[in-house]
Amino acid sequence: MVARQSAWESAQIQLAEAVKHLGLDDGTHQLLATPRREMTVSIPLRRDDGHVEVLRGYRVQHNLSRGPAKGGIRYHPSTDIDEVRALAMWMTWKCALIGIPYGGAKGGVTIDPRLYSRNELERVTRRYASEIGPIVGPEKDIPAPDVGTDDQTMAWFMDTYSVNKGYTVTGVVTGKPVSVGGSQGRGGATSRGVMYSAFAALREAGISPREVSVAVQGFGKVGGLAAQYLHDAGCKVVAVSDVKGGAYNAMGLNPAAMLRAIKSGMESVAGYPGTDPISNEELIELDVDILVPAALEGVIHDGNADAVKARFIVEGANGPTTPDADAILESRGAIVVPDILANSGGVAVSYFEWVQDLQAYWWTEDEVNDRLRAIMDKAYDEVSTLAREQGVSLRTAAQMIGVGRVAEAHRTRGLYP
Ligand code: NAD
């Protein structure tokens, strides 16, 4: 079997493409291709039965030229340093693209959280937070939830950091519960942004949301609410999936009811009453108008891109499409709304949360959603205009804007010493 492009390879290839179009010199390219700071930590965990096991954790700060680093924390069994590097680099371009004053970072722990109790996950989080404590903080690096972590994880992280400091520091993480300094609207922000960018792409093509069918891979924080919002806005969501499999109904699903079932303990959408089973691989190839990959990276690759039938691929996940697959999709005329644009609603509202934490002054949900909409519409317009002007894909245009702004910050600050 031919090896697929890894997330880190994909991120490097995408960067090289942007560098080529921007005409940046080799030194700048090398600087942007190399993470600024990386930390690998051991996390000794006392399991509930008393024995001790040692996990690995990471925090990578890819770039700090435009402000403190920003990026999620992932708990997943296949997380490794290269995956975290790729995710950190994508955060740098994403924050620059939507014009918020952050660099990019990402963190992760190699763990399958489904196999650990809540108490064990709390101990993992508190130890991980303490280990990476020296390099995080509201003015240094601000984590957030990602795959396998949630608002509770952020509350434990914030509490641990604050106890170690001796006072409460709400701005050290975003994506917290509202009761401890979280923002209204953060929970659904990434999914809302996915919907806005899908609708912007439809608008350009002269298609109404009411005419389209949708498949969503990943029914977690991003995919679950993206499916619900798209359904509520009139799209027909025909398939959703999670790690255990998928559910399909040609007449359309009711994502809100499925989310309620998950909340009350249903383990997977697979087998949901009134649906047919569908595998994650089949879902990617479904004959739908919009495909929203919202699980992991690399799921659309050179081995299946030819079989993808959706005209619009709206990337809820980070890095779901490899560069090889991008080329195949582009040659077929499919429109890929790239991750750093499509899923940037999450970090946009994380930025709002951090601003509110720093000012200790809280916005209403309408204010948050209005400002999110404004940021996303502006970013989409800039990307789509540049793509048309330069005759490049939305991905290349988005990368050119993000990479270009970071390169500009480096040029302006100068090289020390
Ligand atoms: P999550 O843990 O809440 O949900 C992940 C979903 O993917 C779950 O339904 C899980 O069952 C499913 N999944 C896991 N492994 C899978 C596999 N091998 N095949 C199919 N499905 C699988 O995570 P999330 O926060 O929703 O993140 C999903 C994606 O969105 C990630 O790529 C993440 O980096 C990206 N993202 C998240 C945010 C955010 O605010 N949470 C923001 C921007 C981007």
Tab-separated table of C-alpha atoms and ligand atoms in Angstrom:
chain	number	residue	atom	x	y	z
A	1	MET	CA	0.000	0.000	0.000
A	2	VAL	CA	1.261	3.494	-0.841
A	3	ALA	CA	1.785	5.632	2.242
A	4	ARG	CA	-0.729	8.484	2.468
A	5	GLN	CA	0.476	12.023	3.098
A	6	SER	CA	0.667	12.631	6.838
A	7	ALA	CA	-0.707	15.796	8.445
A	8	TRP	CA	2.800	17.229	8.848
A	9	GLU	CA	3.720	16.469	5.217
A	10	SER	CA	0.433	17.994	4.078
A	11	ALA	CA	1.009	21.146	6.128
A	12	GLN	CA	4.526	21.505	4.658
A	13	ILE	CA	3.314	21.006	1.072
A	14	GLN	CA	0.548	23.588	1.558
A	15	LEU	CA	3.055	26.048	3.042
A	16	ALA	CA	5.465	25.533	0.118
A	17	GLU	CA	2.635	26.255	-2.314
A	18	ALA	CA	1.762	29.526	-0.552
A	19	VAL	CA	5.459	30.506	-0.332
A	20	LYS	CA	5.829	29.911	-4.087
A	21	HIS	CA	2.821	32.108	-4.942
A	22	LEU	CA	3.933	34.833	-2.521
A	23	GLY	CA	7.516	34.741	-3.826
A	24	LEU	CA	9.008	34.516	-0.309
A	25	ASP	CA	12.746	33.862	0.097
A	26	ASP	CA	14.195	30.559	1.351
A	27	GLY	CA	15.110	31.950	4.773
A	28	THR	CA	11.548	33.094	5.415
A	29	HIS	CA	10.241	29.761	4.149
A	30	GLN	CA	12.486	27.864	6.578
A	31	LEU	CA	11.464	30.122	9.433
A	32	LEU	CA	7.770	29.543	8.747
A	33	ALA	CA	8.260	25.794	8.241
A	34	THR	CA	9.890	25.341	11.657
A	35	PRO	CA	8.020	25.377	14.986
A	36	ARG	CA	9.278	28.065	17.357
A	37	ARG	CA	9.061	25.966	20.535
A	38	GLU	CA	8.163	22.345	21.352
A	39	MET	CA	7.620	20.676	24.694
A	40	THR	CA	7.247	16.937	25.292
A	41	VAL	CA	6.160	15.873	28.772
A	42	SER	CA	5.611	12.650	30.695
A	43	ILE	CA	2.312	12.345	32.496
A	44	PRO	CA	2.408	9.735	35.261
A	45	LEU	CA	-1.166	8.695	35.994
A	46	ARG	CA	-2.415	6.745	38.970
A	47	ARG	CA	-5.256	4.624	37.567
A	48	ASP	CA	-8.366	4.063	39.657
A	49	ASP	CA	-7.144	0.531	40.541
A	50	GLY	CA	-3.919	1.973	42.011
A	51	HIS	CA	-1.346	1.104	39.355
A	52	VAL	CA	0.670	3.825	37.656
A	53	GLU	CA	0.993	4.340	33.958
A	54	VAL	CA	2.998	6.991	32.109
A	55	LEU	CA	1.453	8.899	29.208
A	56	ARG	CA	3.045	11.309	26.720
A	57	GLY	CA	1.916	14.867	26.204
A	58	TYR	CA	2.974	17.642	23.848
A	59	ARG	CA	2.635	21.373	23.356
A	60	VAL	CA	3.979	22.930	20.168
A	61	GLN	CA	4.075	26.693	19.631
A	62	HIS	CA	4.545	27.061	15.932
A	63	ASN	CA	4.701	30.830	15.673
A	64	LEU	CA	4.479	33.807	18.059
A	65	SER	CA	5.166	36.699	15.707
A	66	ARG	CA	1.634	38.166	15.772
A	67	GLY	CA	0.794	37.575	19.438
A	68	PRO	CA	0.450	34.799	22.010
A	69	ALA	CA	0.086	31.268	20.716
A	70	LYS	CA	-3.416	29.803	20.437
A	71	GLY	CA	-4.644	26.283	19.795
A	72	GLY	CA	-6.519	23.301	21.133
A	73	ILE	CA	-5.569	20.270	23.196
A	74	ARG	CA	-6.299	16.853	21.707
A	75	TYR	CA	-6.705	13.576	23.588
A	76	HIS	CA	-6.455	10.791	21.020
A	77	PRO	CA	-4.604	7.446	20.803
A	78	SER	CA	-2.808	8.328	17.550
A	79	THR	CA	-1.702	11.818	18.599
A	80	ASP	CA	2.050	12.267	18.192
A	81	ILE	CA	4.499	15.163	17.903
A	82	ASP	CA	4.190	15.410	14.112
A	83	GLU	CA	0.402	15.610	14.227
A	84	VAL	CA	0.614	18.309	16.898
A	85	ARG	CA	3.187	20.232	14.798
A	86	ALA	CA	0.864	20.203	11.777
A	87	LEU	CA	-2.130	21.306	13.824
A	88	ALA	CA	-0.041	24.100	15.411
A	89	MET	CA	1.090	25.364	12.001
A	90	TRP	CA	-2.493	25.418	10.694
A	91	MET	CA	-3.483	27.468	13.765
A	92	THR	CA	-0.861	30.097	12.865
A	93	TRP	CA	-2.292	30.594	9.360
A	94	LYS	CA	-5.882	30.449	10.625
A	95	CYS	CA	-5.421	33.201	13.220
A	96	ALA	CA	-3.614	35.400	10.681
A	97	LEU	CA	-6.257	34.727	8.029
A	98	ILE	CA	-9.148	35.886	10.197
A	99	GLY	CA	-7.108	38.789	11.541
A	100	ILE	CA	-6.904	37.957	15.242
A	101	PRO	CA	-3.707	38.788	17.161
A	102	TYR	CA	-2.401	35.298	17.855
A	103	GLY	CA	0.280	32.900	16.765
A	104	GLY	CA	-0.442	29.189	16.443
A	105	ALA	CA	-0.050	26.305	18.883
A	106	LYS	CA	-1.485	22.885	19.582
A	107	GLY	CA	-1.260	20.353	22.354
A	108	GLY	CA	-2.063	16.730	22.759
A	109	VAL	CA	-1.901	13.684	24.955
A	110	THR	CA	-1.569	10.208	23.457
A	111	ILE	CA	-4.547	8.578	25.145
A	112	ASP	CA	-7.894	7.057	24.221
A	113	PRO	CA	-10.143	9.032	26.609
A	114	ARG	CA	-12.986	6.534	26.157
A	115	LEU	CA	-10.963	3.973	28.121
A	116	TYR	CA	-10.423	6.196	31.190
A	117	SER	CA	-12.755	7.257	33.983
A	118	ARG	CA	-13.695	10.885	34.552
A	119	ASN	CA	-11.470	10.995	37.653
A	120	GLU	CA	-8.540	9.599	35.687
A	121	LEU	CA	-9.057	12.172	32.923
A	122	GLU	CA	-9.131	14.926	35.535
A	123	ARG	CA	-5.771	13.711	36.929
A	124	VAL	CA	-4.286	13.505	33.414
A	125	THR	CA	-5.457	17.040	32.652
A	126	ARG	CA	-4.180	18.518	35.901
A	127	ARG	CA	-0.754	16.917	35.529
A	128	TYR	CA	-0.510	17.884	31.839
A	129	ALA	CA	-1.540	21.458	32.719
A	130	SER	CA	1.120	21.616	35.437
A	131	GLU	CA	3.819	20.187	33.135
A	132	ILE	CA	3.186	22.659	30.303
A	133	GLY	CA	2.355	25.418	32.831
A	134	PRO	CA	5.656	27.289	32.372
A	135	ILE	CA	4.982	27.999	28.692
A	136	VAL	CA	1.239	28.798	28.820
A	137	GLY	CA	-0.643	31.826	30.139
A	138	PRO	CA	-2.958	34.545	28.850
A	139	GLU	CA	-0.063	36.509	27.357
A	140	LYS	CA	1.948	33.446	26.232
A	141	ASP	CA	-0.178	30.588	24.931
A	142	ILE	CA	-3.902	29.954	25.387
A	143	PRO	CA	-5.199	26.368	24.941
A	144	ALA	CA	-8.772	25.361	24.012
A	145	PRO	CA	-10.710	22.116	23.473
A	146	ASP	CA	-10.097	19.840	20.472
A	147	VAL	CA	-10.793	16.171	19.720
A	148	GLY	CA	-11.383	14.218	22.931
A	149	THR	CA	-11.447	17.259	25.237
A	150	ASP	CA	-14.262	19.626	26.192
A	151	ASP	CA	-15.317	22.530	28.380
A	152	GLN	CA	-14.851	20.424	31.533
A	153	THR	CA	-11.247	19.679	30.504
A	154	MET	CA	-10.717	23.435	30.148
A	155	ALA	CA	-12.236	24.092	33.581
A	156	TRP	CA	-9.772	21.598	35.161
A	157	PHE	CA	-6.914	23.160	33.208
A	158	MET	CA	-7.857	26.690	34.278
A	159	ASP	CA	-8.288	25.616	37.902
A	160	THR	CA	-4.905	23.847	37.981
A	161	TYR	CA	-3.091	26.791	36.423
A	162	SER	CA	-4.843	29.202	38.790
A	163	VAL	CA	-4.100	27.143	41.927
A	164	ASN	CA	-0.428	26.932	40.917
A	165	LYS	CA	-0.369	30.719	40.443
A	166	GLY	CA	-2.280	31.476	43.634
A	167	TYR	CA	-5.074	33.463	41.966
A	168	THR	CA	-7.752	32.895	39.328
A	169	VAL	CA	-6.589	33.284	35.746
A	170	THR	CA	-9.639	32.750	33.547
A	171	GLY	CA	-7.835	33.883	30.383
A	172	VAL	CA	-5.363	30.971	30.353
A	173	VAL	CA	-7.761	28.801	28.310
A	174	THR	CA	-10.853	29.335	26.169
A	175	GLY	CA	-13.813	27.066	25.571
A	176	LYS	CA	-14.522	27.050	29.330
A	177	PRO	CA	-17.999	26.722	30.830
A	178	VAL	CA	-19.746	30.121	31.081
A	179	SER	CA	-19.813	29.719	34.894
A	180	VAL	CA	-16.002	30.077	35.061
A	181	GLY	CA	-15.365	32.783	32.487
A	182	GLY	CA	-16.444	31.127	29.256
A	183	SER	CA	-18.151	33.079	26.498
A	184	GLN	CA	-21.729	32.848	25.368
A	185	GLY	CA	-21.796	31.193	21.958
A	186	ARG	CA	-18.396	29.447	22.179
A	187	GLY	CA	-19.909	25.951	22.262
A	188	GLY	CA	-21.491	26.241	18.829
A	189	ALA	CA	-19.033	28.715	17.306
A	190	THR	CA	-16.987	26.363	15.123
A	191	SER	CA	-20.139	24.703	13.784
A	192	ARG	CA	-21.832	28.052	13.152
A	193	GLY	CA	-18.745	29.138	11.212
A	194	VAL	CA	-18.856	25.920	9.177
A	195	MET	CA	-22.439	26.773	8.247
A	196	TYR	CA	-21.612	30.405	7.364
A	197	SER	CA	-18.754	29.359	5.109
A	198	ALA	CA	-20.826	26.600	3.468
A	199	PHE	CA	-23.555	29.156	2.753
A	200	ALA	CA	-21.051	31.670	1.392
A	201	ALA	CA	-19.835	29.025	-1.076
A	202	LEU	CA	-23.417	28.147	-2.023
A	203	ARG	CA	-24.253	31.829	-2.505
A	204	GLU	CA	-21.359	32.239	-4.943
A	205	ALA	CA	-22.667	29.274	-6.902
A	206	GLY	CA	-26.241	30.631	-6.857
A	207	ILE	CA	-27.583	27.675	-4.855
A	208	SER	CA	-30.113	27.910	-2.018
A	209	PRO	CA	-29.406	26.000	1.225
A	210	ARG	CA	-32.899	24.521	0.865
A	211	GLU	CA	-31.841	22.648	-2.281
A	212	VAL	CA	-28.848	20.799	-0.876
A	213	SER	CA	-28.137	17.455	0.746
A	214	VAL	CA	-25.361	17.099	3.309
A	215	ALA	CA	-23.219	14.354	4.859
A	216	VAL	CA	-21.242	15.032	8.038
A	217	GLN	CA	-18.362	12.826	9.190
A	218	GLY	CA	-17.769	13.125	12.942
A	219	PHE	CA	-20.670	13.810	15.284
A	220	GLY	CA	-18.685	15.499	18.052
A	221	LYS	CA	-18.495	19.120	19.159
A	222	VAL	CA	-18.051	20.413	15.600
A	223	GLY	CA	-19.913	17.871	13.441
A	224	GLY	CA	-22.917	17.382	15.729
A	225	LEU	CA	-23.891	21.047	15.874
A	226	ALA	CA	-22.878	21.667	12.229
A	227	ALA	CA	-25.377	18.957	11.240
A	228	GLN	CA	-28.022	20.532	13.454
A	229	TYR	CA	-27.479	24.114	12.249
A	230	LEU	CA	-27.442	23.046	8.578
A	231	HIS	CA	-30.631	21.051	9.123
A	232	ASP	CA	-32.287	23.953	10.944
A	233	ALA	CA	-31.364	26.257	8.050
A	234	GLY	CA	-33.187	24.014	5.577
A	235	CYS	CA	-30.505	21.633	4.252
A	236	LYS	CA	-31.275	17.923	4.078
A	237	VAL	CA	-28.709	16.142	6.266
A	238	VAL	CA	-28.779	12.547	5.014
A	239	ALA	CA	-25.795	10.998	6.822
A	240	VAL	CA	-23.734	11.478	9.971
A	241	SER	CA	-21.085	9.280	11.569
A	242	ASP	CA	-18.714	8.872	14.483
A	243	VAL	CA	-15.786	6.612	15.247
A	244	LYS	CA	-18.099	3.578	15.539
A	245	GLY	CA	-19.913	4.058	12.204
A	246	GLY	CA	-22.653	6.074	10.579
A	247	ALA	CA	-26.382	6.529	10.094
A	248	TYR	CA	-28.025	7.218	6.728
A	249	ASN	CA	-31.535	8.156	5.656
A	250	ALA	CA	-32.155	9.476	2.127
A	251	MET	CA	-35.239	11.354	3.390
A	252	GLY	CA	-33.140	13.270	5.908
A	253	LEU	CA	-32.126	12.860	9.561
A	254	ASN	CA	-33.055	14.848	12.651
A	255	PRO	CA	-29.640	15.828	14.074
A	256	ALA	CA	-31.117	17.616	17.107
A	257	ALA	CA	-32.878	14.427	18.211
A	258	MET	CA	-29.680	12.431	17.641
A	259	LEU	CA	-27.683	14.932	19.708
A	260	ARG	CA	-30.226	14.616	22.526
A	261	ALA	CA	-29.888	10.826	22.381
A	262	ILE	CA	-26.081	11.093	22.573
A	263	LYS	CA	-26.395	13.464	25.525
A	264	SER	CA	-28.566	10.989	27.358
A	265	GLY	CA	-26.080	8.169	26.911
A	266	MET	CA	-26.413	6.723	23.373
A	267	GLU	CA	-22.887	5.586	22.507
A	268	SER	CA	-22.928	6.094	18.753
A	269	VAL	CA	-25.110	7.381	15.937
A	270	ALA	CA	-24.591	3.983	14.285
A	271	GLY	CA	-27.789	1.966	14.651
A	272	TYR	CA	-29.956	5.025	15.345
A	273	PRO	CA	-33.639	4.077	14.893
A	274	GLY	CA	-35.013	4.735	11.394
A	275	THR	CA	-31.596	4.846	9.721
A	276	ASP	CA	-29.487	2.510	7.609
A	277	PRO	CA	-25.903	1.773	8.602
A	278	ILE	CA	-23.146	3.452	6.610
A	279	SER	CA	-19.392	3.223	7.137
A	280	ASN	CA	-17.130	6.259	7.460
A	281	GLU	CA	-15.535	5.336	4.122
A	282	GLU	CA	-18.928	5.108	2.374
A	283	LEU	CA	-20.032	8.432	3.860
A	284	ILE	CA	-17.066	10.232	2.251
A	285	GLU	CA	-18.174	8.913	-1.156
A	286	LEU	CA	-21.910	9.611	-0.781
A	287	ASP	CA	-23.755	11.345	-3.598
A	288	VAL	CA	-24.504	14.565	-1.690
A	289	ASP	CA	-24.060	18.263	-2.485
A	290	ILE	CA	-22.047	19.129	0.624
A	291	LEU	CA	-19.605	16.915	2.476
A	292	VAL	CA	-18.476	18.131	5.894
A	293	PRO	CA	-15.522	16.116	7.213
A	294	ALA	CA	-15.524	16.971	10.933
A	295	ALA	CA	-13.477	14.205	12.546
A	296	LEU	CA	-9.791	13.702	11.815
A	297	GLU	CA	-7.144	14.634	9.247
A	298	GLY	CA	-6.298	12.744	6.064
A	299	VAL	CA	-9.714	11.137	5.461
A	300	ILE	CA	-9.889	12.360	1.845
A	301	HIS	CA	-6.729	11.090	0.162
A	302	ASP	CA	-5.400	9.940	-3.200
A	303	GLY	CA	-7.129	6.574	-2.691
A	304	ASN	CA	-10.690	7.908	-2.446
A	305	ALA	CA	-10.716	11.493	-3.802
A	306	ASP	CA	-11.783	10.226	-7.234
A	307	ALA	CA	-14.866	8.685	-5.653
A	308	VAL	CA	-15.943	11.820	-3.735
A	309	LYS	CA	-19.137	13.026	-5.393
A	310	ALA	CA	-19.918	16.106	-3.314
A	311	ARG	CA	-19.526	19.391	-5.185
A	312	PHE	CA	-18.686	21.280	-1.969
A	313	ILE	CA	-16.318	19.980	0.692
A	314	VAL	CA	-16.499	22.196	3.770
A	315	GLU	CA	-13.686	21.275	6.147
A	316	GLY	CA	-14.936	21.253	9.730
A	317	ALA	CA	-11.915	19.145	10.695
A	318	ASN	CA	-8.327	20.326	10.437
A	319	GLY	CA	-6.453	18.777	7.529
A	320	PRO	CA	-9.091	16.277	6.340
A	321	THR	CA	-7.951	16.557	2.695
A	322	THR	CA	-4.390	15.656	1.679
A	323	PRO	CA	-2.652	17.746	-1.010
A	324	ASP	CA	-2.872	14.779	-3.448
A	325	ALA	CA	-6.630	14.647	-2.896
A	326	ASP	CA	-6.883	18.433	-3.247
A	327	ALA	CA	-5.402	18.203	-6.739
A	328	ILE	CA	-7.845	15.444	-7.729
A	329	LEU	CA	-10.842	17.351	-6.350
A	330	GLU	CA	-9.749	20.574	-8.030
A	331	SER	CA	-9.377	18.882	-11.423
A	332	ARG	CA	-12.958	17.666	-11.032
A	333	GLY	CA	-14.246	21.171	-10.272
A	334	ALA	CA	-15.169	20.434	-6.649
A	335	ILE	CA	-14.989	23.406	-4.294
A	336	VAL	CA	-13.046	22.819	-1.098
A	337	VAL	CA	-13.704	25.434	1.583
A	338	PRO	CA	-10.437	24.945	3.481
A	339	ASP	CA	-10.124	24.194	7.190
A	340	ILE	CA	-8.334	27.407	8.135
A	341	LEU	CA	-11.342	29.304	6.813
A	342	ALA	CA	-14.271	26.918	7.341
A	343	ASN	CA	-13.545	25.976	10.970
A	344	SER	CA	-12.118	29.332	12.085
A	345	GLY	CA	-15.329	30.263	13.924
A	346	GLY	CA	-14.044	28.366	16.968
A	347	VAL	CA	-10.872	30.365	17.386
A	348	ALA	CA	-12.719	33.575	16.499
A	349	VAL	CA	-15.023	33.153	19.500
A	350	SER	CA	-12.101	31.888	21.592
A	351	TYR	CA	-10.528	35.261	20.867
A	352	PHE	CA	-13.756	36.966	22.003
A	353	GLU	CA	-13.692	34.847	25.170
A	354	TRP	CA	-10.090	35.838	25.932
A	355	VAL	CA	-10.892	39.521	25.342
A	356	GLN	CA	-13.867	39.234	27.728
A	357	ASP	CA	-11.707	37.426	30.326
A	358	LEU	CA	-9.017	40.111	30.152
A	359	GLN	CA	-11.582	42.887	30.513
A	360	ALA	CA	-13.867	40.977	32.920
A	361	TYR	CA	-16.739	42.340	30.876
A	362	TRP	CA	-19.242	40.002	29.259
A	363	TRP	CA	-21.005	40.163	25.925
A	364	THR	CA	-24.441	38.848	25.027
A	365	GLU	CA	-24.822	35.821	22.778
A	366	ASP	CA	-26.188	38.052	19.990
A	367	GLU	CA	-23.110	40.292	20.180
A	368	VAL	CA	-20.858	37.228	19.968
A	369	ASN	CA	-22.734	35.727	17.018
A	370	ASP	CA	-22.907	39.042	15.124
A	371	ARG	CA	-19.175	39.606	15.496
A	372	LEU	CA	-18.472	36.000	14.507
A	373	ARG	CA	-20.546	36.411	11.375
A	374	ALA	CA	-18.713	39.644	10.498
A	375	ILE	CA	-15.263	38.041	10.902
A	376	MET	CA	-16.186	34.962	8.875
A	377	ASP	CA	-17.891	36.848	6.043
A	378	LYS	CA	-14.920	39.194	5.718
A	379	ALA	CA	-12.439	36.295	5.666
A	380	TYR	CA	-14.498	34.379	3.113
A	381	ASP	CA	-14.716	37.444	0.840
A	382	GLU	CA	-10.978	38.075	1.046
A	383	VAL	CA	-10.178	34.436	0.247
A	384	SER	CA	-12.649	34.151	-2.587
A	385	THR	CA	-11.536	37.461	-4.141
A	386	LEU	CA	-7.859	36.465	-4.035
A	387	ALA	CA	-8.670	33.006	-5.440
A	388	ARG	CA	-10.430	34.607	-8.414
A	389	GLU	CA	-7.742	37.237	-8.970
A	390	GLN	CA	-4.879	34.746	-8.860
A	391	GLY	CA	-6.654	31.791	-10.427
A	392	VAL	CA	-5.892	29.568	-7.423
A	393	SER	CA	-7.992	27.320	-5.175
A	394	LEU	CA	-9.672	28.645	-2.033
A	395	ARG	CA	-7.085	26.640	-0.031
A	396	THR	CA	-4.120	28.276	-1.729
A	397	ALA	CA	-5.710	31.720	-1.444
A	398	ALA	CA	-6.445	31.215	2.276
A	399	GLN	CA	-2.904	29.982	2.901
A	400	MET	CA	-1.457	32.901	0.920
A	401	ILE	CA	-3.316	35.407	3.097
A	402	GLY	CA	-2.413	33.676	6.370
A	403	VAL	CA	1.212	32.939	5.484
A	404	GLY	CA	1.631	36.377	3.919
A	405	ARG	CA	0.505	38.165	7.083
A	406	VAL	CA	2.854	36.136	9.276
A	407	ALA	CA	5.765	36.754	6.888
A	408	GLU	CA	4.920	40.465	6.971
A	409	ALA	CA	4.994	40.446	10.801
A	410	HIS	CA	8.454	38.813	10.691
A	411	ARG	CA	9.713	41.362	8.173
A	412	THR	CA	8.396	44.255	10.241
A	413	ARG	CA	9.754	43.007	13.566
A	414	GLY	CA	13.134	42.120	12.070
A	415	LEU	CA	15.430	39.251	13.004
A	416	TYR	CA	16.864	39.258	16.532
A	417	PRO	CA	19.812	39.505	17.124
B	1	NAD	P1	-14.784	15.714	19.189
B	1	NAD	O1	-13.892	14.841	19.967
B	1	NAD	O2	-15.825	16.507	19.893
B	1	NAD	O3	-15.514	14.873	18.055
B	1	NAD	C1	-14.806	14.072	17.157
B	1	NAD	C2	-15.802	13.193	16.414
B	1	NAD	O4	-15.091	12.417	15.434
B	1	NAD	C3	-16.508	12.184	17.312
B	1	NAD	O5	-17.828	11.996	16.842
B	1	NAD	C4	-15.702	10.909	17.101
B	1	NAD	O6	-16.454	9.736	17.343
B	1	NAD	C5	-15.370	11.044	15.635
B	1	NAD	N1	-14.195	10.267	15.266
B	1	NAD	C6	-13.040	10.070	15.960
B	1	NAD	N2	-12.228	9.261	15.285
B	1	NAD	C7	-12.858	8.968	14.122
B	1	NAD	C8	-12.542	8.157	13.014
B	1	NAD	N3	-11.372	7.505	12.971
B	1	NAD	N4	-13.437	8.070	12.008
B	1	NAD	C9	-14.603	8.740	12.069
B	1	NAD	N5	-14.981	9.510	13.095
B	1	NAD	C10	-14.116	9.611	14.102
B	1	NAD	O7	-13.816	16.690	18.358
B	1	NAD	P2	-14.178	18.085	17.703
B	1	NAD	O8	-13.780	19.155	18.641
B	1	NAD	O9	-15.546	18.051	17.137
B	1	NAD	O10	-13.103	18.140	16.515
B	1	NAD	C11	-13.341	17.558	15.251
B	1	NAD	C12	-12.401	18.183	14.230
B	1	NAD	O11	-12.637	19.595	14.173
B	1	NAD	C13	-10.908	18.045	14.532
B	1	NAD	O12	-10.201	17.966	13.314
B	1	NAD	C14	-10.578	19.353	15.222
B	1	NAD	O13	-9.195	19.667	15.150
B	1	NAD	C15	-11.420	20.291	14.405
B	1	NAD	N6	-11.714	21.580	15.031
B	1	NAD	C16	-12.328	21.642	16.250
B	1	NAD	C17	-12.634	22.865	16.800
B	1	NAD	C18	-13.373	22.998	18.099
B	1	NAD	O14	-13.741	24.129	18.448
B	1	NAD	N7	-13.655	21.931	18.810
B	1	NAD	C19	-12.288	24.037	16.119
B	1	NAD	C20	-11.677	23.946	14.868
B	1	NAD	C21	-11.401	22.698	14.348
